[in-house]
Tab-separated table of C-alpha atoms in Angstrom:
chain	number	residue	atom	x	y	z
A	1	MET	CA	0.000	0.000	0.000
A	2	THR	CA	2.916	2.341	0.541
A	3	SER	CA	3.172	2.670	-3.245
A	4	GLN	CA	0.152	4.986	-2.998
A	5	SER	CA	2.466	7.609	-1.539
A	6	LYS	CA	4.928	9.316	-3.884
A	7	THR	CA	7.766	10.431	-1.588
A	8	TRP	CA	9.922	8.398	0.728
A	9	TRP	CA	8.632	10.286	3.766
A	10	GLY	CA	5.025	9.704	2.664
A	11	ARG	CA	5.700	5.974	2.312
A	12	GLU	CA	7.308	5.811	5.757
A	13	PHE	CA	4.340	7.654	7.243
A	14	LEU	CA	1.961	5.032	5.801
A	15	ALA	CA	4.189	2.137	6.831
A	16	ALA	CA	3.318	2.728	10.490
A	17	LEU	CA	-0.399	2.313	9.734
A	18	GLU	CA	0.153	-0.788	7.632
A	19	GLY	CA	2.098	-2.407	10.462
A	20	PHE	CA	-0.862	-2.644	12.834
A	21	MET	CA	-4.015	-2.470	10.674
A	22	ASP	CA	-6.081	-5.220	9.063
A	23	SER	CA	-5.104	-5.423	5.381
A	24	GLY	CA	-8.702	-5.643	4.147
A	25	ARG	CA	-9.795	-2.503	5.980
A	26	LEU	CA	-6.601	-0.791	4.908
A	27	ALA	CA	-7.325	-1.502	1.221
A	28	ARG	CA	-10.907	-0.244	1.516
A	29	GLY	CA	-9.679	2.848	3.335
A	30	GLN	CA	-8.056	4.226	0.188
A	31	SER	CA	-11.482	4.877	-1.338
A	32	TYR	CA	-12.308	7.138	1.634
A	33	ALA	CA	-9.330	9.448	1.129
A	34	GLY	CA	-10.758	11.401	-1.826
A	35	PRO	CA	-12.752	14.640	-1.700
A	36	ARG	CA	-16.014	12.879	-2.631
A	37	ARG	CA	-16.006	11.007	0.675
A	38	ILE	CA	-14.655	13.688	2.995
A	39	ALA	CA	-17.400	16.103	4.041
A	40	ALA	CA	-15.235	17.944	6.592
A	41	PHE	CA	-11.523	17.907	7.383
A	42	ALA	CA	-9.336	19.871	9.801
A	43	ILE	CA	-5.873	19.681	11.375
A	44	LYS	CA	-5.078	21.459	14.615
A	45	GLY	CA	-1.648	20.771	16.051
A	46	ASN	CA	-1.223	17.019	16.318
A	47	HIS	CA	-4.983	16.361	16.090
A	48	VAL	CA	-6.834	15.517	12.852
A	49	THR	CA	-10.638	15.515	12.665
A	50	ALA	CA	-12.825	14.562	9.715
A	51	THR	CA	-16.383	13.655	8.762
A	52	LEU	CA	-16.641	10.933	6.132
A	53	GLU	CA	-19.560	9.842	3.989
A	54	GLY	CA	-20.396	6.164	4.405
A	55	ASN	CA	-22.421	3.751	2.266
A	56	ILE	CA	-26.128	3.000	2.123
A	57	ASN	CA	-26.655	-0.675	2.944
A	58	PRO	CA	-30.288	-1.860	3.256
A	59	TYR	CA	-29.081	-5.325	4.330
A	60	PHE	CA	-27.841	-3.775	7.596
A	61	GLY	CA	-30.772	-1.351	7.819
A	62	VAL	CA	-28.842	1.680	6.529
A	63	HIS	CA	-31.268	3.411	4.139
A	64	ASP	CA	-29.924	6.965	4.327
A	65	VAL	CA	-26.375	8.160	3.614
A	66	PRO	CA	-24.477	7.816	6.924
A	67	TYR	CA	-21.730	10.172	8.098
A	68	TYR	CA	-18.997	9.144	10.509
A	69	ASP	CA	-16.775	11.309	12.682
A	70	VAL	CA	-13.090	10.345	12.723
A	71	GLU	CA	-10.244	11.513	14.956
A	72	VAL	CA	-6.541	10.732	14.534
A	73	THR	CA	-3.920	11.992	16.990
A	74	LEU	CA	-0.143	11.621	16.743
A	75	THR	CA	2.116	11.569	19.802
A	76	ARG	CA	3.621	15.010	20.399
A	77	ILE	CA	7.367	15.388	20.857
A	78	ALA	CA	8.198	17.408	23.980
A	79	GLN	CA	9.494	20.956	23.488
A	80	LYS	CA	12.758	20.190	25.300
A	81	HIS	CA	13.529	17.622	22.612
A	82	TRP	CA	12.584	20.084	19.876
A	83	ARG	CA	14.967	22.693	21.303
A	84	THR	CA	17.812	20.198	21.098
A	85	ALA	CA	16.746	19.107	17.606
A	86	LEU	CA	16.651	22.670	16.268
A	87	ASN	CA	20.171	23.347	17.555
A	88	ARG	CA	21.435	20.218	15.838
A	89	LEU	CA	19.524	21.004	12.667
A	90	GLY	CA	21.163	24.422	12.345
A	91	ASP	CA	24.624	22.826	12.476
A	92	ASN	CA	23.893	20.366	9.657
A	93	ALA	CA	24.243	21.836	6.158
A	94	ASN	CA	22.591	18.803	4.524
A	95	TRP	CA	19.441	19.092	6.639
A	96	VAL	CA	19.194	22.848	6.100
A	97	ALA	CA	19.671	22.507	2.328
A	98	HIS	CA	16.878	19.933	2.069
A	99	LEU	CA	14.461	21.989	4.151
A	100	ILE	CA	15.194	25.158	2.163
A	101	ILE	CA	13.895	23.475	-1.016
A	102	GLY	CA	10.928	21.851	0.709
A	103	GLU	CA	12.244	18.300	1.135
A	104	MET	CA	12.505	15.992	4.134
A	105	PRO	CA	16.173	15.174	4.910
A	106	PRO	CA	16.647	11.368	4.860
A	107	THR	CA	18.524	11.394	8.190
A	108	ILE	CA	16.366	13.989	9.978
A	109	ASP	CA	15.599	11.611	12.873
A	110	GLY	CA	19.227	12.030	13.900
A	111	ALA	CA	18.252	15.442	15.259
A	112	LEU	CA	15.753	13.722	17.595
A	113	ALA	CA	18.103	11.064	18.933
A	114	GLU	CA	17.160	11.784	22.587
A	115	ALA	CA	13.405	11.943	21.955
A	116	PRO	CA	11.266	8.870	22.767
A	117	VAL	CA	9.833	8.905	19.213
A	118	GLY	CA	11.151	10.048	15.866
A	119	LEU	CA	9.618	12.480	13.397
A	120	LEU	CA	8.029	9.677	11.358
A	121	PRO	CA	5.768	7.221	13.243
A	122	ALA	CA	7.387	3.839	13.788
A	123	SER	CA	4.441	1.919	15.276
A	124	GLY	CA	0.754	2.056	16.105
A	125	LYS	CA	1.560	3.104	19.670
A	126	GLU	CA	2.300	6.596	18.340
A	127	ILE	CA	-1.118	6.949	16.669
A	128	ARG	CA	-4.450	7.159	18.519
A	129	SER	CA	-7.689	7.014	16.568
A	130	LYS	CA	-11.443	6.621	16.942
A	131	CYS	CA	-14.462	6.567	14.642
A	132	SER	CA	-18.210	6.785	15.212
A	133	CYS	CA	-18.952	3.957	12.758
A	134	PRO	CA	-20.281	0.594	14.061
A	135	ASP	CA	-17.144	-1.340	13.064
A	136	TRP	CA	-15.667	-3.067	16.123
A	137	ALA	CA	-12.121	-2.760	14.784
A	138	ASN	CA	-9.945	0.260	15.461
A	139	PRO	CA	-8.535	1.528	13.176
A	140	CYS	CA	-11.383	1.025	10.743
A	141	LYS	CA	-11.484	1.813	7.019
A	142	HIS	CA	-12.625	5.381	7.755
A	143	VAL	CA	-9.596	6.015	9.968
A	144	ALA	CA	-7.428	4.557	7.201
A	145	GLY	CA	-9.018	6.968	4.712
A	146	VAL	CA	-8.163	9.966	6.897
A	147	TYR	CA	-4.625	8.648	7.374
A	148	TYR	CA	-4.179	8.262	3.623
A	149	ARG	CA	-5.427	11.817	3.161
A	150	VAL	CA	-2.852	13.119	5.647
A	151	ALA	CA	-0.105	11.086	3.955
A	152	GLY	CA	-0.984	12.703	0.623
A	153	MET	CA	-0.755	16.153	2.205
A	154	ILE	CA	2.645	15.289	3.699
A	155	ASP	CA	3.820	14.201	0.239
A	156	TYR	CA	3.237	17.753	-0.977
A	157	ASP	CA	4.060	19.580	2.269
A	158	PRO	CA	6.564	17.677	4.477
A	159	PHE	CA	6.556	20.532	7.017
A	160	LEU	CA	3.082	19.403	8.075
A	161	LEU	CA	4.742	16.409	9.737
A	162	PHE	CA	6.676	18.732	12.066
A	163	GLU	CA	3.408	20.366	13.128
A	164	LEU	CA	1.773	16.983	13.734
A	165	ARG	CA	4.664	16.199	16.078
A	166	GLY	CA	4.342	19.442	18.032
A	167	LEU	CA	6.677	21.917	16.301
A	168	ASP	CA	5.162	25.050	14.769
A	169	ARG	CA	6.470	25.533	11.233
A	170	LYS	CA	7.115	29.238	11.881
A	171	ARG	CA	9.528	28.273	14.628
A	172	LEU	CA	11.181	25.729	12.296
A	173	PHE	CA	11.571	28.331	9.534
A	174	GLU	CA	13.065	30.850	11.953
A	175	ALA	CA	15.613	28.289	13.142
A	176	VAL	CA	16.577	27.414	9.560
A	177	ARG	CA	16.993	31.065	8.554
A	178	ALA	CA	18.954	31.902	11.713
A	179	SER	CA	21.468	29.088	11.148
A	180	GLU	CA	24.819	29.818	9.529
A	181	PHE	CA	24.018	27.564	6.567
A	182	GLY	CA	20.514	28.978	6.178
A	183	ALA	CA	21.926	32.513	6.013
A	184	ALA	CA	24.471	31.412	3.411
A	185	LEU	CA	21.768	29.862	1.214
A	186	GLY	CA	19.587	32.956	1.337
A	187	SER	CA	19.052	35.265	4.267
A	188	ASN	CA	15.631	36.395	3.055
A	189	ALA	CA	14.411	33.004	1.877
A	190	SER	CA	12.219	30.788	4.015
A	191	PRO	CA	12.237	27.009	3.459
A	192	PHE	CA	8.951	27.166	1.593
A	193	GLU	CA	9.485	30.499	-0.182
A	194	PRO	CA	12.896	30.494	-1.911
A	195	ASP	CA	14.281	33.694	-3.334
A	196	LEU	CA	13.676	33.417	-7.093
A	197	THR	CA	14.882	36.886	-8.086
A	198	ALA	CA	18.042	35.668	-9.818
A	199	ALA	CA	16.242	32.722	-11.407
A	200	LEU	CA	13.541	34.922	-12.941
A	201	GLU	CA	15.836	37.557	-14.469
A	202	GLU	CA	15.513	37.953	-18.235
A	203	PRO	CA	18.375	36.037	-19.921
A	204	ARG	CA	20.810	38.020	-22.000
A	205	VAL	CA	20.842	36.898	-25.643
A	206	PRO	CA	23.757	37.926	-27.902
A	207	VAL	CA	22.725	40.069	-30.877
A	208	VAL	CA	23.780	38.650	-34.247
A	209	ASP	CA	23.470	40.555	-37.530
A	210	SER	CA	20.824	38.971	-39.759
A	211	VAL	CA	22.889	39.624	-42.924
A	212	PRO	CA	26.596	38.739	-42.905
A	213	PRO	CA	28.708	41.777	-43.833
A	214	ASP	CA	30.613	39.864	-46.561
A	215	ILE	CA	27.477	39.084	-48.626
A	216	ASP	CA	26.118	41.609	-51.109
A	217	PRO	CA	22.279	41.712	-50.774
A	218	ALA	CA	22.108	42.504	-54.512
A	219	ASP	CA	23.820	39.229	-55.456
A	220	GLN	CA	20.842	37.066	-56.479
A	221	ARG	CA	22.959	33.951	-56.968
A	222	ASP	CA	24.056	34.012	-53.333
A	223	PHE	CA	20.479	34.617	-52.323
A	224	TRP	CA	19.132	31.521	-54.092
A	225	LEU	CA	22.037	29.110	-53.714
A	226	GLY	CA	22.998	30.127	-50.235
A	227	ARG	CA	26.279	30.838	-48.565
A	228	PRO	CA	27.810	29.464	-45.376
A	229	LEU	CA	26.250	31.033	-42.343
A	230	PRO	CA	28.430	33.319	-40.201
A	231	ARG	CA	30.088	31.736	-37.232
A	232	ASP	CA	27.831	31.768	-34.220
A	233	PRO	CA	29.584	34.002	-31.671
A	234	ALA	CA	28.180	31.782	-28.936
A	235	ALA	CA	29.538	28.557	-30.481
A	236	GLY	CA	31.935	26.711	-28.230
A	237	ARG	CA	30.802	28.512	-25.127
A	238	PRO	CA	29.226	26.485	-22.329
A	239	PRO	CA	25.454	26.921	-22.082
A	240	PRO	CA	24.298	29.482	-19.519
A	241	PRO	CA	23.435	28.046	-16.130
A	242	VAL	CA	19.761	27.162	-15.762
A	243	SER	CA	18.311	27.830	-12.332
A	244	VAL	CA	16.231	24.927	-11.050
A	245	LEU	CA	14.710	26.901	-8.195
A	246	PRO	CA	11.278	27.360	-9.832
A	247	MET	CA	10.978	23.601	-10.374
A	248	ARG	CA	12.547	22.696	-7.040
A	249	ARG	CA	9.987	24.948	-5.373
A	250	ALA	CA	7.238	22.674	-6.652
A	251	GLY	CA	9.078	19.528	-5.541
A	252	ASP	CA	9.096	16.024	-6.982
A	253	TYR	CA	5.301	15.797	-6.934
A	254	PRO	CA	3.644	19.234	-7.421
A	255	GLU	CA	-0.123	19.494	-7.181
A	256	PHE	CA	-0.637	19.451	-10.969
A	257	TRP	CA	1.578	16.346	-11.452
A	258	HIS	CA	-0.355	13.043	-11.434
A	259	SER	CA	2.342	10.603	-12.543
A	260	ASP	CA	4.050	8.170	-10.152
A	261	ALA	CA	7.403	9.249	-11.620
A	262	SER	CA	9.192	12.253	-10.120
A	263	PHE	CA	8.430	15.584	-11.852
A	264	LEU	CA	12.044	16.748	-11.412
A	265	GLU	CA	13.455	13.517	-12.854
A	266	ALA	CA	11.072	13.692	-15.824
A	267	MET	CA	12.054	17.299	-16.537
A	268	GLY	CA	15.748	16.442	-16.178
A	269	GLU	CA	15.447	13.634	-18.733
A	270	ALA	CA	13.489	15.874	-21.116
A	271	TYR	CA	16.071	18.672	-20.952
A	272	ASP	CA	18.871	16.147	-21.460
A	273	ARG	CA	17.217	14.705	-24.584
A	274	ILE	CA	16.603	18.194	-25.988
A	275	ALA	CA	20.207	19.242	-25.355
A	276	LYS	CA	21.547	16.129	-27.095
A	277	SER	CA	19.294	16.596	-30.117
A	278	LEU	CA	20.193	20.250	-30.737
A	279	PRO	CA	23.523	19.709	-32.584
A	280	ALA	CA	22.014	17.160	-34.973
A	281	SER	CA	18.991	19.311	-35.780
A	282	ARG	CA	21.205	22.344	-36.358
A	283	ASP	CA	23.335	20.403	-38.850
A	284	ARG	CA	20.210	19.271	-40.724
A	285	ASP	CA	18.936	22.856	-40.890
A	286	LEU	CA	22.254	24.037	-42.315
A	287	GLN	CA	22.228	21.330	-44.985
A	288	LEU	CA	18.689	22.266	-46.069
A	289	PHE	CA	19.603	25.943	-46.115
A	290	ASN	CA	22.617	25.363	-48.401
A	291	ARG	CA	20.793	23.218	-50.974
């Protein structure tokens, strides 16, 4: 089931649920994670509440659409452990760099070494849930649906996981910006709002005369038969650096991206194919021009 989540931190978040929940209810829970089923949804601190639409089932005497109230609560990490974690985080360039571009550092739990639980849930003991449905099992499929919904949100916004564990994101952002590495990466940039000024500047394109100076415009033979094109003044120079900040801001799985493959990897492969095809296409264009 973890394949339903697109990032490694989303998969780890779901793994905790899969470790202690009935597989049948877990599978049915995925159908309750979409907007059609969720009539109300809210997150406050480490507490998630939702109202889900159930199914009409005359066999069990359910003739009207039922609605069930669901609550999911994650264990909070004490503030003393967060203070220690934030100090460690600021001293780790790798963690700061990941957070600046909106990613979860793979070794982030190292900052919470003294805490009784890590940032990502490791077992069902760290998750409390209840539902108003008549199912005797807890968690039921409705709880699983809410959990899947939260996992999808964490895929897109990993900072939500910090809030679910008791750390306000504003405090996290302030700690990242105040660190030596955060200041070096951009003193005015927050982890979720990178400074794109340099990336959005208009590129400078060299101006090339449309008519080579050694060709007489009155020479009709040259006009029809063609002459070698002037040397491109930019030929041989390395291509200008392309800022990836706008794409990195969206992350591997932006809201508009519905593929299981990473958006950044797909764009990287596309740009690589385009770059490799440019020399060949340019040669073909020159041959056609000189015919």
